[in-house]
XYZ file of C-alpha atoms in Angstrom:
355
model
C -5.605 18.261 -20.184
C -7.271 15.969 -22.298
C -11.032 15.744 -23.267
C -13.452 14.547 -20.764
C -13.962 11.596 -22.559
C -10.551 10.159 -23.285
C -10.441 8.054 -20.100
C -13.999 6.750 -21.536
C -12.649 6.064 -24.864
C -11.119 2.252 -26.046
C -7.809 4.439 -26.710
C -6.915 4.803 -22.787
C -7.709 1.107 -22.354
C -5.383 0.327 -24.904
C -2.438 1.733 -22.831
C -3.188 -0.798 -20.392
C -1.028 -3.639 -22.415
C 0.032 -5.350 -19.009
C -3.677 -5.966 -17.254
C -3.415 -3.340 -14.300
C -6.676 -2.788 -13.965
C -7.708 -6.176 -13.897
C -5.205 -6.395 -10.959
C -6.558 -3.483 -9.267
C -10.057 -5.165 -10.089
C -8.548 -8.137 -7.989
C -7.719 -6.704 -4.701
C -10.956 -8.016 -2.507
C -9.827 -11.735 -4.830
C -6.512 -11.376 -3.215
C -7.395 -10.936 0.414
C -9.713 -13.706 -0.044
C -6.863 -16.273 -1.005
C -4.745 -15.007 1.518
C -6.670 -15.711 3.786
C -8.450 -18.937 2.886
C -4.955 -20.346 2.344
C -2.894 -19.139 5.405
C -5.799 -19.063 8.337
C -5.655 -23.154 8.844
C -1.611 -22.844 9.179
C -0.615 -23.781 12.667
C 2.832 -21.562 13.326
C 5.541 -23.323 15.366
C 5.865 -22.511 18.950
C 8.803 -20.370 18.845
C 6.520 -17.765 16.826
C 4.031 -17.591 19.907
C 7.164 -16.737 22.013
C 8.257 -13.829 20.287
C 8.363 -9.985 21.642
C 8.294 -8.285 18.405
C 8.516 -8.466 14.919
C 10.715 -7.724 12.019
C 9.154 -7.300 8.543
C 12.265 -7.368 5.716
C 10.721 -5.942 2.852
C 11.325 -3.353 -0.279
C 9.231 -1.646 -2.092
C 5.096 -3.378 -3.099
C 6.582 -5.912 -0.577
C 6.965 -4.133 2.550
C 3.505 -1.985 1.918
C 1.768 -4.470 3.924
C 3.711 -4.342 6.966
C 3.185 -0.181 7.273
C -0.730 -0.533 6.283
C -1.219 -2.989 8.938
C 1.020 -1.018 11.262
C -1.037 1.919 10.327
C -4.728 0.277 11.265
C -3.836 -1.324 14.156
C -1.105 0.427 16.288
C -3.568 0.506 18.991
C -4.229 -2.865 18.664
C -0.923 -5.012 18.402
C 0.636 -5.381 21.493
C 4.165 -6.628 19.801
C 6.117 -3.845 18.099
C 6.197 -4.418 14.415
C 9.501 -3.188 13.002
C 9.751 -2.382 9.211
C 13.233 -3.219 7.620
C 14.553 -1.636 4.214
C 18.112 -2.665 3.710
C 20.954 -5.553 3.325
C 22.006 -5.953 6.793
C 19.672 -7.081 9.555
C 19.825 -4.766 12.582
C 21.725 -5.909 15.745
C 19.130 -6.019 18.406
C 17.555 -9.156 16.621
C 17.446 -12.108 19.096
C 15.613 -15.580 19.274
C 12.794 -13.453 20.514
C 12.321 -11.932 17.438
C 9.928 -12.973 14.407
C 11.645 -12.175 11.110
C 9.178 -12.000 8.387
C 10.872 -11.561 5.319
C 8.290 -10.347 2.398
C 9.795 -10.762 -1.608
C 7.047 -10.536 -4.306
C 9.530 -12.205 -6.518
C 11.717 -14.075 -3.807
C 14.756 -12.488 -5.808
C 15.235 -9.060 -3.963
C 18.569 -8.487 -3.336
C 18.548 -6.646 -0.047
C 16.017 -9.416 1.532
C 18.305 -12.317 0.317
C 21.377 -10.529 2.165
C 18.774 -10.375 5.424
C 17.552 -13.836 4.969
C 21.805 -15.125 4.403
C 22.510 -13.723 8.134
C 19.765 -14.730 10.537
C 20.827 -16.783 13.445
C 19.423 -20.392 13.147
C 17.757 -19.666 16.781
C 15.462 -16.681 15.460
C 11.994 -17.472 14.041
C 12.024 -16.753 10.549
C 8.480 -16.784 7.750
C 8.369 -16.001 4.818
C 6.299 -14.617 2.076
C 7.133 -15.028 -1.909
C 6.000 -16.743 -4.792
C 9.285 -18.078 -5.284
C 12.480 -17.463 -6.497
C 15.673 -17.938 -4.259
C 14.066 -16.751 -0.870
C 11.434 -20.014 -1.457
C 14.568 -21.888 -1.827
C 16.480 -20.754 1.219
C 12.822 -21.748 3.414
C 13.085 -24.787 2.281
C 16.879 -25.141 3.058
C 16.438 -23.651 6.233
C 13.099 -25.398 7.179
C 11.780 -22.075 7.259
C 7.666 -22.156 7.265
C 6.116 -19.716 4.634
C 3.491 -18.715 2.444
C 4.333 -19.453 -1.264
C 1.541 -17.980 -3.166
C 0.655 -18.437 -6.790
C -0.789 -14.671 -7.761
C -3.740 -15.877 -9.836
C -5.646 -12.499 -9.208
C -2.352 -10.606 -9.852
C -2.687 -10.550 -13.973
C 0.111 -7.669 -14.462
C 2.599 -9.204 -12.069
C 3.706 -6.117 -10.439
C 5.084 -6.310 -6.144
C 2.878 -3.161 -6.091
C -0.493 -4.381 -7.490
C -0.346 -7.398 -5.147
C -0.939 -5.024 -2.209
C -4.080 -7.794 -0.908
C -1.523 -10.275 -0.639
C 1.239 -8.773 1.134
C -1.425 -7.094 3.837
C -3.607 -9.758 4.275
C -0.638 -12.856 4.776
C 0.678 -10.553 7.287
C -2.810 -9.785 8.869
C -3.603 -13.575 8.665
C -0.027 -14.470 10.917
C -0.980 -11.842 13.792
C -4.613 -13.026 13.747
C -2.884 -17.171 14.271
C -0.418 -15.227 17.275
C -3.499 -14.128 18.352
C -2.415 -10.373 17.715
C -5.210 -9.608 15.697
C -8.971 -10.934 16.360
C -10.985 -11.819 12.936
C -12.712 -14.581 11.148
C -13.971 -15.702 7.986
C -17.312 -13.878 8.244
C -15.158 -10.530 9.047
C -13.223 -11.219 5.599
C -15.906 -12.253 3.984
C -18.282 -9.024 4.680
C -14.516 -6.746 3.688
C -14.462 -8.806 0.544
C -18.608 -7.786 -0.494
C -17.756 -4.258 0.473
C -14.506 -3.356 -1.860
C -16.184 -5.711 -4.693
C -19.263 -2.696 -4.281
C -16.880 -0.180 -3.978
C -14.852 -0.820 -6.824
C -17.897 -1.270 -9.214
C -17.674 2.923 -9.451
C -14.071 3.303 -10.130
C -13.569 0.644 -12.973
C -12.857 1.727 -16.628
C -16.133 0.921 -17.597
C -17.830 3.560 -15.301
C -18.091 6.614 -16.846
C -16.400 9.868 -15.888
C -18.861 11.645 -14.730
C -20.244 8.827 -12.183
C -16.183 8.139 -11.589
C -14.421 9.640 -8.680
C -11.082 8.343 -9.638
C -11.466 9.851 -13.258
C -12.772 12.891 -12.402
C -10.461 13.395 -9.758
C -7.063 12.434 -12.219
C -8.214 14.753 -14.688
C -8.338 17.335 -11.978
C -4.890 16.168 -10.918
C -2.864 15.986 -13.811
C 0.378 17.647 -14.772
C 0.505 18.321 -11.312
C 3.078 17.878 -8.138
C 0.668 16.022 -4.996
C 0.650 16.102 -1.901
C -1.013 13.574 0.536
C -1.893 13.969 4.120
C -3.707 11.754 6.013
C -3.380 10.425 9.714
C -3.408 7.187 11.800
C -5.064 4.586 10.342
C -4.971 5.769 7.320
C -1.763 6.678 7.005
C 0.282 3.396 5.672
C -2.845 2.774 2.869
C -1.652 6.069 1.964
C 2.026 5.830 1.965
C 1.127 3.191 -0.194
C -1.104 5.048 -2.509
C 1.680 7.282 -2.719
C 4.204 4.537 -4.311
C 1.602 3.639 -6.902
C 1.345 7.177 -7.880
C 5.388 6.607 -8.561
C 5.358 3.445 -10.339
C 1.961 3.431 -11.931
C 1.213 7.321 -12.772
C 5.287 8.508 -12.627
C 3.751 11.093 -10.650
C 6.348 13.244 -7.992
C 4.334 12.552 -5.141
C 4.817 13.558 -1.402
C 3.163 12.003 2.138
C 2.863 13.792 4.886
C 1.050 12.839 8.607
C -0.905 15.010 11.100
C 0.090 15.873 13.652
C 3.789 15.782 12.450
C 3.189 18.190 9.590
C 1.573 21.024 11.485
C 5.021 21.284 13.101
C 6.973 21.950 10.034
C 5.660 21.919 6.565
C 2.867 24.718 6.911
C 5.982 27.068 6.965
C 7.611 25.376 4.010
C 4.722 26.375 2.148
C 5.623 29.448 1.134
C 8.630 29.246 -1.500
C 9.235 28.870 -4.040
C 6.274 30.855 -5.450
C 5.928 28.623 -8.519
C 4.967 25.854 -5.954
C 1.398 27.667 -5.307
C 0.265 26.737 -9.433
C 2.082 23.282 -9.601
C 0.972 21.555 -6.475
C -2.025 19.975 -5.347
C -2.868 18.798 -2.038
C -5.294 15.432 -1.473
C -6.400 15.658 2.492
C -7.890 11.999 3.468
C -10.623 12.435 6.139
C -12.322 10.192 8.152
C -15.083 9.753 10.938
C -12.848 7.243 12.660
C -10.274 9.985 13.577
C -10.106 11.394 17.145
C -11.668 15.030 17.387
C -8.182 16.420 17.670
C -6.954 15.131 14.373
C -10.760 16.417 13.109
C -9.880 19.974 14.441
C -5.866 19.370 13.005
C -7.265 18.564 9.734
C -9.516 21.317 9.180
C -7.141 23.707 10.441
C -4.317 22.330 8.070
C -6.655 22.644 4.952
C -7.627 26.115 6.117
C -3.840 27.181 6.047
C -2.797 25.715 2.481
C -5.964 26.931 1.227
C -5.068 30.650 2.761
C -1.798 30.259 1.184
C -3.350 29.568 -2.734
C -3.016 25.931 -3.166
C -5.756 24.058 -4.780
C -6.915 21.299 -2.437
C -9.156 18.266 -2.487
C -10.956 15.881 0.204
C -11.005 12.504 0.476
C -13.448 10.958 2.703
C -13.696 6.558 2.905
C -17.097 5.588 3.808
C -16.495 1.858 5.274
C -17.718 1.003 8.787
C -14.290 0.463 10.808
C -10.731 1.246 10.514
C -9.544 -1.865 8.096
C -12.169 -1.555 5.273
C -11.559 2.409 5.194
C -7.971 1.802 5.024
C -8.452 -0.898 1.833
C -11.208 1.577 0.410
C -8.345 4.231 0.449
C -5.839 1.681 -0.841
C -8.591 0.923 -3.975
C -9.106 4.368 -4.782
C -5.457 5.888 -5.205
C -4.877 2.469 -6.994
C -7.633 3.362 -9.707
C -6.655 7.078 -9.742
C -2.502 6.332 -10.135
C -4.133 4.012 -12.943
C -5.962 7.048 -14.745
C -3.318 9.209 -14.327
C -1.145 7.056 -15.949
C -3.601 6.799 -18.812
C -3.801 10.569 -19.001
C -0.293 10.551 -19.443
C -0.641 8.480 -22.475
C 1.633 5.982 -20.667
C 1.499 2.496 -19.533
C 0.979 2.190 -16.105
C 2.979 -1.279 -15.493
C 6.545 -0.041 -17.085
C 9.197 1.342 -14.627
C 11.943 1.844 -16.836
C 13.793 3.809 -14.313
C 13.754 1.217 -12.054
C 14.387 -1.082 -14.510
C 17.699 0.891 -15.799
C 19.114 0.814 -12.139
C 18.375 -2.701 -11.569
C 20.396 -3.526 -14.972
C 23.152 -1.339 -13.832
C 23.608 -3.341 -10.499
């Protein structure tokens, strides 16, 4: 590990040669202009008539559709499907709402979804451009072409406010979803606070993010969380890839108690190179409370060093962006401790080129 003071030093922020952290900074900026700009759009009536919903997505682009799946599964009372491939599914009729998400509006597998809908099916979309803005326009499709102005690095993943909140803003017009601009307004306040101790320019010691990559690094992680929590995480979890190029794992109570606490045991090496993150909350029912507890008791019985995450927001949406803000700063510091910049995905990269 590194000296306690490198992620204070003007070395680590030199690392950052693509303005991730001033995207990061950005996330309560862009769930304010998603909102502002989609909440006066009137959707046709064919949207108000449909029975559930399709989100086509890859990737940064389809985080939104399993965070807002995630808060309000108690909530929505049409199904919200979440699509990763070329081919739409078969059971899509003119009752569905296709919502086809493509940061760039060049994704390959959404432009093969978007070339085979029927003209009957209710299609939006969300882009900045690119070929998908094209084929709206063609197709007289409506959508939500955004200019990223708070996303400085240009990375799908960093525009995580965008992708939530256009989605949260169409189930709130189908009436799906109750809010206003007070409620976003009053998010908005909260994450500015709450970011204020995880920038660069906090120190470590008054840093949870820092203190908690430098505990992390050079190590395999497992997250668990549950419910509401559990698509900010998932996301967390792909920002960890991308941004730290950290081998990262998600798992969900209950599900895991009924597999992985037996999985824990080999190989032995896996006791010294993995670390769990647990992600409380107050908003959980009692039997996830007693689940959790239980689950940390076992991995910490079986030697593996473990850490707690608790959000501290009021309901259900603001802990879920809290927890979205804070693995987005700590996949940022990791990436610094790796000496690394945290926009490059060269991996990805290489496979896209090989295409």
């Amino acid at each position: 590990m590194f000296g306690s003071s490198f992620l204070d030093s003007k070395k680590a922020l030199s690392l950052d040669r693509h303005q991730v952290h001033a995207s990061l900074q950005d996330l309560p900026a862009q769930i304010s202009q998603a909102w502002t700009e989609l909440s006066p759009l009137s959707l046709p009536a064919s949207f108000h008539g449909a029975n559930k919903i399709l989100v086509c997505g890859m990737g940064g682009s389809a985080l939104g559709a399993r965070i807002i799946s995630s808060i309000f599964a108690s909530d929505l009372r049409l199904p919200v499907f979440i699509h990763h491939d070329y081919h739409l599914p078969a059971w899509i009729d003119k009752h569905t709402l296709i919502i086809l998400s493509s940061y760039s509006g060049g994704t390959d597998e959404i432009i093969s979804c978007a070339a085979t809908i029927p003209e009957d099916v209710p299609t939006f979309v969300i882009t900045t451009g690119g070929k998908l803005a094209e084929m709206a326009d063609s197709h007289g499709w409506p959508a939500y072409i955004f200019t990223p102005q708070h996303n400085p690095s240009g990375q799908p993943r960093l525009a995580i406010g965008y992708s939530t909140f256009a989605l949260f803003t169409i189930l709130h017009l189908l009436d799906q979803l109750d809010s206003s601009a007070s409620a976003i307004d009053s998010l908005v306040e909260f994450l500015q606070n709450h970011s204020r101790s995880l920038l660069i320019s906090t120190p470590r010691k008054s840093n949870p993010a820092k203190t908690l990559a430098e505990k992390l690094h050079q190590s395999q992680l497992i997250l668990v969380s549950s419910q509401h929590l559990d698509g900010s995480v998932y996301a967390g979890r792909n920002m960890l890839h991308e941004n730290a190029k950290t081998l990262t794992h998600h798992y969900t109570l209950p599900e895991l108690n009924h597999h992985l606490l037996e999985g824990l045991t080999y190989p032995r090496s896996s006791h010294s190179q993995i670390q769990f993150v647990f992600f409380d909350s107050d908003l959980y029912p009692e039997i996830i409370k007693k689940r959790l507890q239980l689950t940390i008791d076992v991995v910490g019985r079986q030697g593996y060093r473990f850490h707690i995450i608790k959000p501290e927001a009021p309901d259900k949406l603001a802990q879920s962006c809290e927890t979205i803000q804070f693995l987005g700063f700590l996949s940022f510091y990791l990436a610094l401790l790796h000496r690394i910049d945290p926009a490059s995905i060269p991996w990805v990269d290489y496979l896209k080129s090989k295409l």
